[in-house]
GROMACS .gro file of C-alpha atoms in nm:
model
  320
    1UNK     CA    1 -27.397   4.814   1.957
    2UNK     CA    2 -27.612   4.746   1.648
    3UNK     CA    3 -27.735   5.076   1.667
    4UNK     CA    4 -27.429   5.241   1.638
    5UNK     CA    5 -27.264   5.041   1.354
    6UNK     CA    6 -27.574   5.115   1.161
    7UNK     CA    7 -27.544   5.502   1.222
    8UNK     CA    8 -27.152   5.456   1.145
    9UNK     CA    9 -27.237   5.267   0.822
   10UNK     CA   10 -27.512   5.527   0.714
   11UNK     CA   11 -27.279   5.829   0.777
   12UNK     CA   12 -27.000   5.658   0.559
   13UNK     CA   13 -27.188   5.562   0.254
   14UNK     CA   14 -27.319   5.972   0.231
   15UNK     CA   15 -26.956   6.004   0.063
   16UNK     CA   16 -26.685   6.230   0.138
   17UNK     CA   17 -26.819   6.560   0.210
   18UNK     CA   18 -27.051   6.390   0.499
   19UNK     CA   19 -26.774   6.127   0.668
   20UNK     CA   20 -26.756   6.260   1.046
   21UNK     CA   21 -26.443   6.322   1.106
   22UNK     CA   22 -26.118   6.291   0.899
   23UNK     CA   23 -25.994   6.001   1.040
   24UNK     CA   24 -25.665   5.821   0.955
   25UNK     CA   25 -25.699   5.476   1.124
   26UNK     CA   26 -25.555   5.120   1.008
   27UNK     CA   27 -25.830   5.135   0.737
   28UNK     CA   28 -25.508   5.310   0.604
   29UNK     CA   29 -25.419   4.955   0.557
   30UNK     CA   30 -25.687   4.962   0.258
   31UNK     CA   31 -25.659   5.298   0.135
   32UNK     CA   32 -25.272   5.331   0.091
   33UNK     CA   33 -25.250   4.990  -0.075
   34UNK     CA   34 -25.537   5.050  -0.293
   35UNK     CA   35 -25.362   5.362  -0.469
   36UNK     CA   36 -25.022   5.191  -0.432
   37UNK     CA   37 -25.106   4.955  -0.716
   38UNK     CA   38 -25.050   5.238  -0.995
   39UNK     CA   39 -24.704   5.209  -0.909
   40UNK     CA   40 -24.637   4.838  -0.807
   41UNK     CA   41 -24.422   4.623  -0.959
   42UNK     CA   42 -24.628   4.433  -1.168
   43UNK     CA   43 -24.821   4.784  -1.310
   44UNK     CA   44 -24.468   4.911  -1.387
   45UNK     CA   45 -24.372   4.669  -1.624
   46UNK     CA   46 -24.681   4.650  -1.786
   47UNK     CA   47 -24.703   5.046  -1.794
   48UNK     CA   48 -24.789   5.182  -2.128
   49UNK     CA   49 -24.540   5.392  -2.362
   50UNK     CA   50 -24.676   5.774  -2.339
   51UNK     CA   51 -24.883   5.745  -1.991
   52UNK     CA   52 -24.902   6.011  -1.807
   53UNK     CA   53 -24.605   6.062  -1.573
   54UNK     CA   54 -24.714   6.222  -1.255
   55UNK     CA   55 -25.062   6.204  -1.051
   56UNK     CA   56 -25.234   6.369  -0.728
   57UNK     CA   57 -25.493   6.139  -0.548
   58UNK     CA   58 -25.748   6.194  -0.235
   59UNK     CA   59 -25.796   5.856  -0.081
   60UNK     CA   60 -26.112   5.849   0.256
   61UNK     CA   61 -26.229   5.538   0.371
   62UNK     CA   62 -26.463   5.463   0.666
   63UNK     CA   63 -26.544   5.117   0.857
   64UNK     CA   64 -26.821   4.937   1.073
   65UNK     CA   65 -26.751   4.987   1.397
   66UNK     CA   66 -26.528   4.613   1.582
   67UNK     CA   67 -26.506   4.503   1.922
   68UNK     CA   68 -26.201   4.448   2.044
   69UNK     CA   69 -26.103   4.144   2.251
   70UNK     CA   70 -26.372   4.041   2.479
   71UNK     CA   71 -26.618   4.282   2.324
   72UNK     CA   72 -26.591   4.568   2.633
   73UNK     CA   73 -26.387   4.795   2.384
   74UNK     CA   74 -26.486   4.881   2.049
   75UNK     CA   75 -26.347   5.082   1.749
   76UNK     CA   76 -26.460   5.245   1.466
   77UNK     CA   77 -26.198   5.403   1.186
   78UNK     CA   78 -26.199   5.633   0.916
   79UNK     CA   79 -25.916   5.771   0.709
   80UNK     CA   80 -25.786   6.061   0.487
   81UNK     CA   81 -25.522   6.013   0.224
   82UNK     CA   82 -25.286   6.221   0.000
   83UNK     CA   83 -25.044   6.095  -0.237
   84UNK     CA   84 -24.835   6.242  -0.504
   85UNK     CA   85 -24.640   6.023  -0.767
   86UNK     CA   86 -24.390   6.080  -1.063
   87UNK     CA   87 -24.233   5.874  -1.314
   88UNK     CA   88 -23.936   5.982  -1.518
   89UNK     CA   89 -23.782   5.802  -1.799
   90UNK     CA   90 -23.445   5.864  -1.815
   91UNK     CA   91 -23.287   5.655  -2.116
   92UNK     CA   92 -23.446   5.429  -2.318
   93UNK     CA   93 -23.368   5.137  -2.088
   94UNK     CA   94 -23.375   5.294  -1.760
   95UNK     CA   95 -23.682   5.495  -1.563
   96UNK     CA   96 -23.732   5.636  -1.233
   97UNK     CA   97 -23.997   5.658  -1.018
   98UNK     CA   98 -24.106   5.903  -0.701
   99UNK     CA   99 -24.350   5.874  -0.425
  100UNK     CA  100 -24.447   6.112  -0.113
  101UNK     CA  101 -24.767   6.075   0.103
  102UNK     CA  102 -24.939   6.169   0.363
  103UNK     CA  103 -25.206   6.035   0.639
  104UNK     CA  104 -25.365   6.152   0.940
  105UNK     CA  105 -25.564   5.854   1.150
  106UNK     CA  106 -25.760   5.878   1.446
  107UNK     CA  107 -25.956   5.601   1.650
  108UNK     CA  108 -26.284   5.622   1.762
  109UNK     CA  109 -26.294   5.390   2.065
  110UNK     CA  110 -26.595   5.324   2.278
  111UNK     CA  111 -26.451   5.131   2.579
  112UNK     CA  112 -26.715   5.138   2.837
  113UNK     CA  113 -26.510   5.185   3.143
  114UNK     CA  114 -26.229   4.952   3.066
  115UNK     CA  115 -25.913   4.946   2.903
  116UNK     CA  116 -25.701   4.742   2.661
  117UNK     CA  117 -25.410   4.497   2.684
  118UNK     CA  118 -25.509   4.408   3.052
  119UNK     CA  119 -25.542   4.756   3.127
  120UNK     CA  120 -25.210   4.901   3.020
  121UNK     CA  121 -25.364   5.115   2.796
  122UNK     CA  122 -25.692   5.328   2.759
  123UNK     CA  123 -25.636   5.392   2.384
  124UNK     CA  124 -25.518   5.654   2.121
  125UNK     CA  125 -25.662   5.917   1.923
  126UNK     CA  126 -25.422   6.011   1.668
  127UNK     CA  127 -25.185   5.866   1.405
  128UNK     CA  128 -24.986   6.009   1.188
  129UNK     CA  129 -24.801   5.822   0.876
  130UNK     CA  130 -24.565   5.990   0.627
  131UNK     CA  131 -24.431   5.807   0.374
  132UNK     CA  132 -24.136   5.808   0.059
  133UNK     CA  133 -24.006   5.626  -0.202
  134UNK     CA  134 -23.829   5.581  -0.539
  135UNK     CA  135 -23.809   5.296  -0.786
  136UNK     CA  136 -23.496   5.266  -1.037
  137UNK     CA  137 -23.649   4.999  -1.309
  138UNK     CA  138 -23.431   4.866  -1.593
  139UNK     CA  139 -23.551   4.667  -1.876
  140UNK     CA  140 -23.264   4.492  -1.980
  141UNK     CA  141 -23.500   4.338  -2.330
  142UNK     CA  142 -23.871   4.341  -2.454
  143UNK     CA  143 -23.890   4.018  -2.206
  144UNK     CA  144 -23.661   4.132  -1.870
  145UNK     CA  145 -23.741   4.360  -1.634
  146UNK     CA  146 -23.535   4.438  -1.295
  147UNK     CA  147 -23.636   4.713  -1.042
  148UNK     CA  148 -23.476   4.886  -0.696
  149UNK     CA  149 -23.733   5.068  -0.464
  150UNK     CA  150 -23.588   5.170  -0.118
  151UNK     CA  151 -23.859   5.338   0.073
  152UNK     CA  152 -23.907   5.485   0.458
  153UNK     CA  153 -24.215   5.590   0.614
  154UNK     CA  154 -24.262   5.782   0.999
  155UNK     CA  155 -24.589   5.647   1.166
  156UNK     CA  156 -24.673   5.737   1.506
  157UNK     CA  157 -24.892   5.871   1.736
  158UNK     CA  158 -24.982   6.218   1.846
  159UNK     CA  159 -24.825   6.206   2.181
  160UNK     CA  160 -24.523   6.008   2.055
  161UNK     CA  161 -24.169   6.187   1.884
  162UNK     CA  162 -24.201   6.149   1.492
  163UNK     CA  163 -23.738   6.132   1.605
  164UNK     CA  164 -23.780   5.746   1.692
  165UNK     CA  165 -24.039   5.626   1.440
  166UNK     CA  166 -23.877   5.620   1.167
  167UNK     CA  167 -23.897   5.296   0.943
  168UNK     CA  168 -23.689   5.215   0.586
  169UNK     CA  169 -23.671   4.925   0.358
  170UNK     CA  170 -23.614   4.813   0.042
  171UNK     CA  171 -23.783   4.606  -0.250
  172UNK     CA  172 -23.606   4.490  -0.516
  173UNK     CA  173 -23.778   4.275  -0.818
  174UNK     CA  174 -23.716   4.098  -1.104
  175UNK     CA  175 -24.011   4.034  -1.423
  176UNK     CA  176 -24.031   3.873  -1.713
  177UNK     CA  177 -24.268   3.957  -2.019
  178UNK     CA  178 -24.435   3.700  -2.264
  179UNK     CA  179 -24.502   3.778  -2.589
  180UNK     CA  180 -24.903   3.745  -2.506
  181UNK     CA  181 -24.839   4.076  -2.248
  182UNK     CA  182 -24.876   3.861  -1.961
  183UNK     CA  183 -24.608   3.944  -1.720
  184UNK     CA  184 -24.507   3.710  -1.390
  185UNK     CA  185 -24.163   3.719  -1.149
  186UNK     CA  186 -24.078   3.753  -0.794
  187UNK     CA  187 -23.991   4.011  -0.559
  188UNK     CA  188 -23.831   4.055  -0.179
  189UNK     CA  189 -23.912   4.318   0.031
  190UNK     CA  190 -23.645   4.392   0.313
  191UNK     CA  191 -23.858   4.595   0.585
  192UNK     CA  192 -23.658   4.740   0.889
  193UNK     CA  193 -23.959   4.851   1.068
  194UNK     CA  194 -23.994   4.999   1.412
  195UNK     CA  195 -23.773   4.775   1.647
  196UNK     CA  196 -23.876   4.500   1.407
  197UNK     CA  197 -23.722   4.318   1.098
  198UNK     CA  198 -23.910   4.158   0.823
  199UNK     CA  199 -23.820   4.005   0.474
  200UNK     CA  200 -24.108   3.910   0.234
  201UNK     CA  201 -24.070   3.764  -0.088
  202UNK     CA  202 -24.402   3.761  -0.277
  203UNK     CA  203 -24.494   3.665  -0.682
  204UNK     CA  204 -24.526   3.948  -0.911
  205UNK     CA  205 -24.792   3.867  -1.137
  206UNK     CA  206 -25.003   4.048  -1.424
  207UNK     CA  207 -25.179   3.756  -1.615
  208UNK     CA  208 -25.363   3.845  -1.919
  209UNK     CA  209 -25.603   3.616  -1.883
  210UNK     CA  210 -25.834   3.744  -2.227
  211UNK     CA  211 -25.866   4.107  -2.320
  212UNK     CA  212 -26.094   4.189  -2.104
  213UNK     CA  213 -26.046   3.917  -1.762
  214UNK     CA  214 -25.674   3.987  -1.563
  215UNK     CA  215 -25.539   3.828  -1.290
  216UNK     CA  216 -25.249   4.041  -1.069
  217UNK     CA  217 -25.115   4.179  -0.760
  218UNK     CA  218 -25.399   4.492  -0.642
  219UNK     CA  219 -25.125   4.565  -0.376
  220UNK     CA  220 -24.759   4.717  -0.351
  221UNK     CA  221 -24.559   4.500  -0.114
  222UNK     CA  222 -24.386   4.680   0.156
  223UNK     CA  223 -24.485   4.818   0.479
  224UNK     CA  224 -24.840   4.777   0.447
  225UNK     CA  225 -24.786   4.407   0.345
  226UNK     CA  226 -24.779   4.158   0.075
  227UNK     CA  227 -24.869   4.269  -0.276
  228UNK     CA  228 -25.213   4.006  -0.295
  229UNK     CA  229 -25.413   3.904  -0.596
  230UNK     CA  230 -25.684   4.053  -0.758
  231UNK     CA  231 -25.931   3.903  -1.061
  232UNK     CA  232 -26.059   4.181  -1.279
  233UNK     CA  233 -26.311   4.216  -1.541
  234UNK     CA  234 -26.270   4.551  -1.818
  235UNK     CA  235 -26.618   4.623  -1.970
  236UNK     CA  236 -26.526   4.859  -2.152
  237UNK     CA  237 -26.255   5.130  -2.211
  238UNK     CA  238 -26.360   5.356  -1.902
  239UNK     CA  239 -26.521   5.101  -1.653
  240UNK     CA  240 -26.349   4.780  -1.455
  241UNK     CA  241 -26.462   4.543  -1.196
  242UNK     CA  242 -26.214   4.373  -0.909
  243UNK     CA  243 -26.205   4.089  -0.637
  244UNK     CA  244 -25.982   4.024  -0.440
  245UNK     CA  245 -25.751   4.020  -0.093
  246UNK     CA  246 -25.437   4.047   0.088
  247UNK     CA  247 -25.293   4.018   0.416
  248UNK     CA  248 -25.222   4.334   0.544
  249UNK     CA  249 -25.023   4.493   0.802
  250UNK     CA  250 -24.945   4.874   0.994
  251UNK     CA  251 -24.690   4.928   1.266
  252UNK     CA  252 -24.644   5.248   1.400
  253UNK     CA  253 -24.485   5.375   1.723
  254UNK     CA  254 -24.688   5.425   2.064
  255UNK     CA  255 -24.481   5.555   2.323
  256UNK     CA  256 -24.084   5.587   2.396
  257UNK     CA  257 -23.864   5.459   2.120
  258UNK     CA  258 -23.970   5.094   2.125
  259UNK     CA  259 -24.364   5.061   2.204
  260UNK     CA  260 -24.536   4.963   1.901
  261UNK     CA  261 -24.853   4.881   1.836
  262UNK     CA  262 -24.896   4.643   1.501
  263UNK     CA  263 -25.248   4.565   1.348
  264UNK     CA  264 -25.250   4.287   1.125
  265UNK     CA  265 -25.603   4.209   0.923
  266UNK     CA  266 -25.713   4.014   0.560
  267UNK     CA  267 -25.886   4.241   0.352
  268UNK     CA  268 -26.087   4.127   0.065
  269UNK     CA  269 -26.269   4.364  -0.134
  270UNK     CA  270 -26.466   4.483  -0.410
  271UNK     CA  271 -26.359   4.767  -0.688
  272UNK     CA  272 -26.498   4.925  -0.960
  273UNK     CA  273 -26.299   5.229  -1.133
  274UNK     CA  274 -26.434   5.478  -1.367
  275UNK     CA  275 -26.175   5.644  -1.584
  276UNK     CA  276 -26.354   5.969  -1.689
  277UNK     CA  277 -26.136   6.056  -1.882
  278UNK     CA  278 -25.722   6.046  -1.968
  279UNK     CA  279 -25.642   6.241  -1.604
  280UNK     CA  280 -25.913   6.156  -1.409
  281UNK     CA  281 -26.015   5.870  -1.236
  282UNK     CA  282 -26.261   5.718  -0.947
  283UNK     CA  283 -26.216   5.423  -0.763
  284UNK     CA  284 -26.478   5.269  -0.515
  285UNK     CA  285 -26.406   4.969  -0.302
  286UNK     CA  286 -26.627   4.801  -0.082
  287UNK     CA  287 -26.442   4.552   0.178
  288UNK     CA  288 -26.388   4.328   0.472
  289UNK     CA  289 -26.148   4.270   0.739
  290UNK     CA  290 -26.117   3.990   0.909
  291UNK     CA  291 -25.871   3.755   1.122
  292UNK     CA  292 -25.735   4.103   1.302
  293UNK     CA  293 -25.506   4.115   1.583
  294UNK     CA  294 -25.396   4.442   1.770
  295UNK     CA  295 -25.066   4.360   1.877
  296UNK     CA  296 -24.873   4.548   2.159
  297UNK     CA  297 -24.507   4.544   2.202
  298UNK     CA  298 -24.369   4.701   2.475
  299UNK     CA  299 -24.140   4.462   2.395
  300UNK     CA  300 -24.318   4.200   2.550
  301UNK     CA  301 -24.644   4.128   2.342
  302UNK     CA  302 -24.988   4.113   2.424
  303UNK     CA  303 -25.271   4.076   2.168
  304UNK     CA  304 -25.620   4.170   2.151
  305UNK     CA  305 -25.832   4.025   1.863
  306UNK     CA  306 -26.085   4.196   1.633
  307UNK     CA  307 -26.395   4.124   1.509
  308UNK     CA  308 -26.493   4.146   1.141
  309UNK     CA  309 -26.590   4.452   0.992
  310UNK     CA  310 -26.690   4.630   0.620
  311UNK     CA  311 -26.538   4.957   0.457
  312UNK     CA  312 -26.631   5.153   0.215
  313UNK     CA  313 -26.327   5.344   0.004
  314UNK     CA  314 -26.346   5.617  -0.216
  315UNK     CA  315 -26.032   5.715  -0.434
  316UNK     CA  316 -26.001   6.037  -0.703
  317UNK     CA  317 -25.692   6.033  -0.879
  318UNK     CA  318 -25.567   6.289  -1.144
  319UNK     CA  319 -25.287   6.229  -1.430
  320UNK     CA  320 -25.100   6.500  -1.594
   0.00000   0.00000   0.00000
C-alpha cells in the first residue's frame, strides 16, 4: 500500500500535463470550493469598483490514495474542473452575477476481492457534476449589503439518468461594511439536494485584520458545504499565502431515482496565489482530508469511513 501512495503522490506533484487520468472524484469537494471563493458572499461585497467582470478557470487536483472501511478497499481520486463566471452591474445599487461549470470524476478503487457497504456494491468509475447559478446583490448604503443566489447542480454517475439527479437551492445573505473595509454578516443556504433537505446558516466574514493579514470565508456555502475560514497573509501586490478549513460535503446520485451516495470530509489546506498579472492568475493548494465518511442511502444508510489523505490543487484563472 505504501508503495502505491508514493507512486500516486509522485505522479501528482509532476503537474497537470503528467496527472494519469482526468479524474473528477470528491477531491471536487476541494477544487470547486477553492475557485468558488471569487464569487462568495463575502468577496462580493468587498469586490473592487472596475474589476474585471467575467473569468475562465481550469481547476485539477489529485490525492493520496485512502482505505476505505476496514482497509480491504482503497481509493485514490483526481479531478478536472471548468468554470465560467460573469458579473454585471446593472444600476448603481443593484449587480448580477452568473455561474456555469463543469466536472468529470472518476474513482480509482483497488478493492482486493471485496466489495463495499457489506457487499452491496463493488464501486463506481464515473461522476459527472454540472452546475449553475446567479446572484442578485443590492447594496442598499456604503455599509448594507443584501444578496439572492438560487443555484442547481446535476451530479451523478455514469450508469445513472442525469433526469433524476437534479438538485436546487438557494442562498440568500445579508453584510454589513465598516468604515475600516472589514466586512462581517450571516447567510442561510436552503439546499434541496437529492432526496435530501438541508438548511445551513453560516457567518459571512472578511476581516481586515492589517493591510496585509485577512481573516474570511475561502469557501462558497452551498452544495459543497459551509463557506469555512481562512487566515491570509499578502506579501506583496502579486503573491498571498492561506490556511485554513471547512467541512465539506458532495452528494450525487448512484442508481434509480433515490440511491445516493454522500461523502462528507474536513479539508484544511494550504494556498499560495500568484497574480501574474490583471487577467491571470495561479493558485496552488496543498491539503488534507480527514474525518471522511462514504455514506450510502438506498434509503436506508450504511457508512464506510475513510482514512486521511493529502492533495495537491492546481488552479489557472483568467479575467477579462
Amino acid at each position: 500500500m505504501s508503495k502505491a501512495k508514493s507512486n500516486k503522490l509522485s505522479i501528482i506533484a509532476k503537474g497537470v500535463s503528467m496527472i494519469r487520468r482526468p479524474l473528477f472524484t470528491t477531491s471536487l469537494l476541494l477544487v470547486t470550493s477553492f475557485i468558488s471563493q471569487c464569487y462568495s458572499s463575502a468577496a462580493i461585497g468587498a469586490a473592487k469598483t472596475g474589476s474585471l467582470p467575467f473569468s475562465l478557470s481550469v481547476s485539477t487536483i489529485g490525492s493520496e490514495e485512502a482505505d476505505i472501511g476496514d482497509g480491504e478497499q482503497s481509493l485514490q481520486r483526481d479531478s478536472l474542473q471548468f468554470d465560467a463566471k460573469a458579473r454585471v452591474v446593472l444600476a448603481p445599487q443593484w449587480s448580477l452575477g452568473f455561474n456555469l461549470g463543469y466536472g468529470e470524476l472518476n474513482y480509482d478503487w483497488q478493492q482486493n476481492d471485496s466489495s463495499l457497504f457489506g457487499g452491496t456494491y463493488n464501486g463506481w468509475q464515473k461522476v459527472h457534476r454540472y452546475k449553475a447559478g446567479i446572484s442578485l446583490s443590492y447594496r442598499m448604503d456604503e455599509q448594507w449589503m443584501f444578496m439572492l443566489a438560487p443555484q442547481v447542480q446535476f451530479a451523478y454517475v455514469d450508469t445513472a439518468s442525469s433526469n433524476d439527479a437534479a438538485s436546487y437551492g438557494i442562498v440568500v445573505s445579508g453584510m454589513y461594511r465598516f468604515e475600516h473595509g472589514s466586512l462581517f454578516g450571516v447567510g442561510v443556504a436552503y439546499l434541496n439536494d437529492i432526496s435530501d433537505v438541508r438548511i445551513m446558516p453560516y457567518p459571512i466574514i472578511s476581516w481586515q485584520i492589517s493591510p496585509s493579514w485577512r481573516l474570511g470565508n475561502p469557501f462558497d456555502a452551498g452544495f459543497t458545504g459551509s463557506a469555512g475560514l481562512e487566515l491570509s497573509y499578502r506579501m506583496n501586490s502579486n503573491i498571498d499565502f492561506g490556511f485554513g478549513g471547512a467541512r465539506r460535503t458532495q452528494r450525487f446520485l448512484l442508481e434509480g431515482d433515490d440511491t445516493t451516495v454522500e461523502v462528507n470530509e474536513f479539508v484544511s489546506f494550504l494556498r499560495a496565489t500568484w497574480s501574474i498579472s490583471e487577467s491571470i492568475r495561479l493558485t496552488g493548494y496543498t491539503g488534507y482530508y480527514s474525518d471522511g465518511e462514504l455514506e450510502l442511502n438506498t434509503p436506508q444508510v450504511q457508512i464506510e469511513s475513510i482514512d486521511g489523505q493529502g492533495a495537491l490543487a492546481l488552479v489557472a484563472e483568467y479575467r477579462f
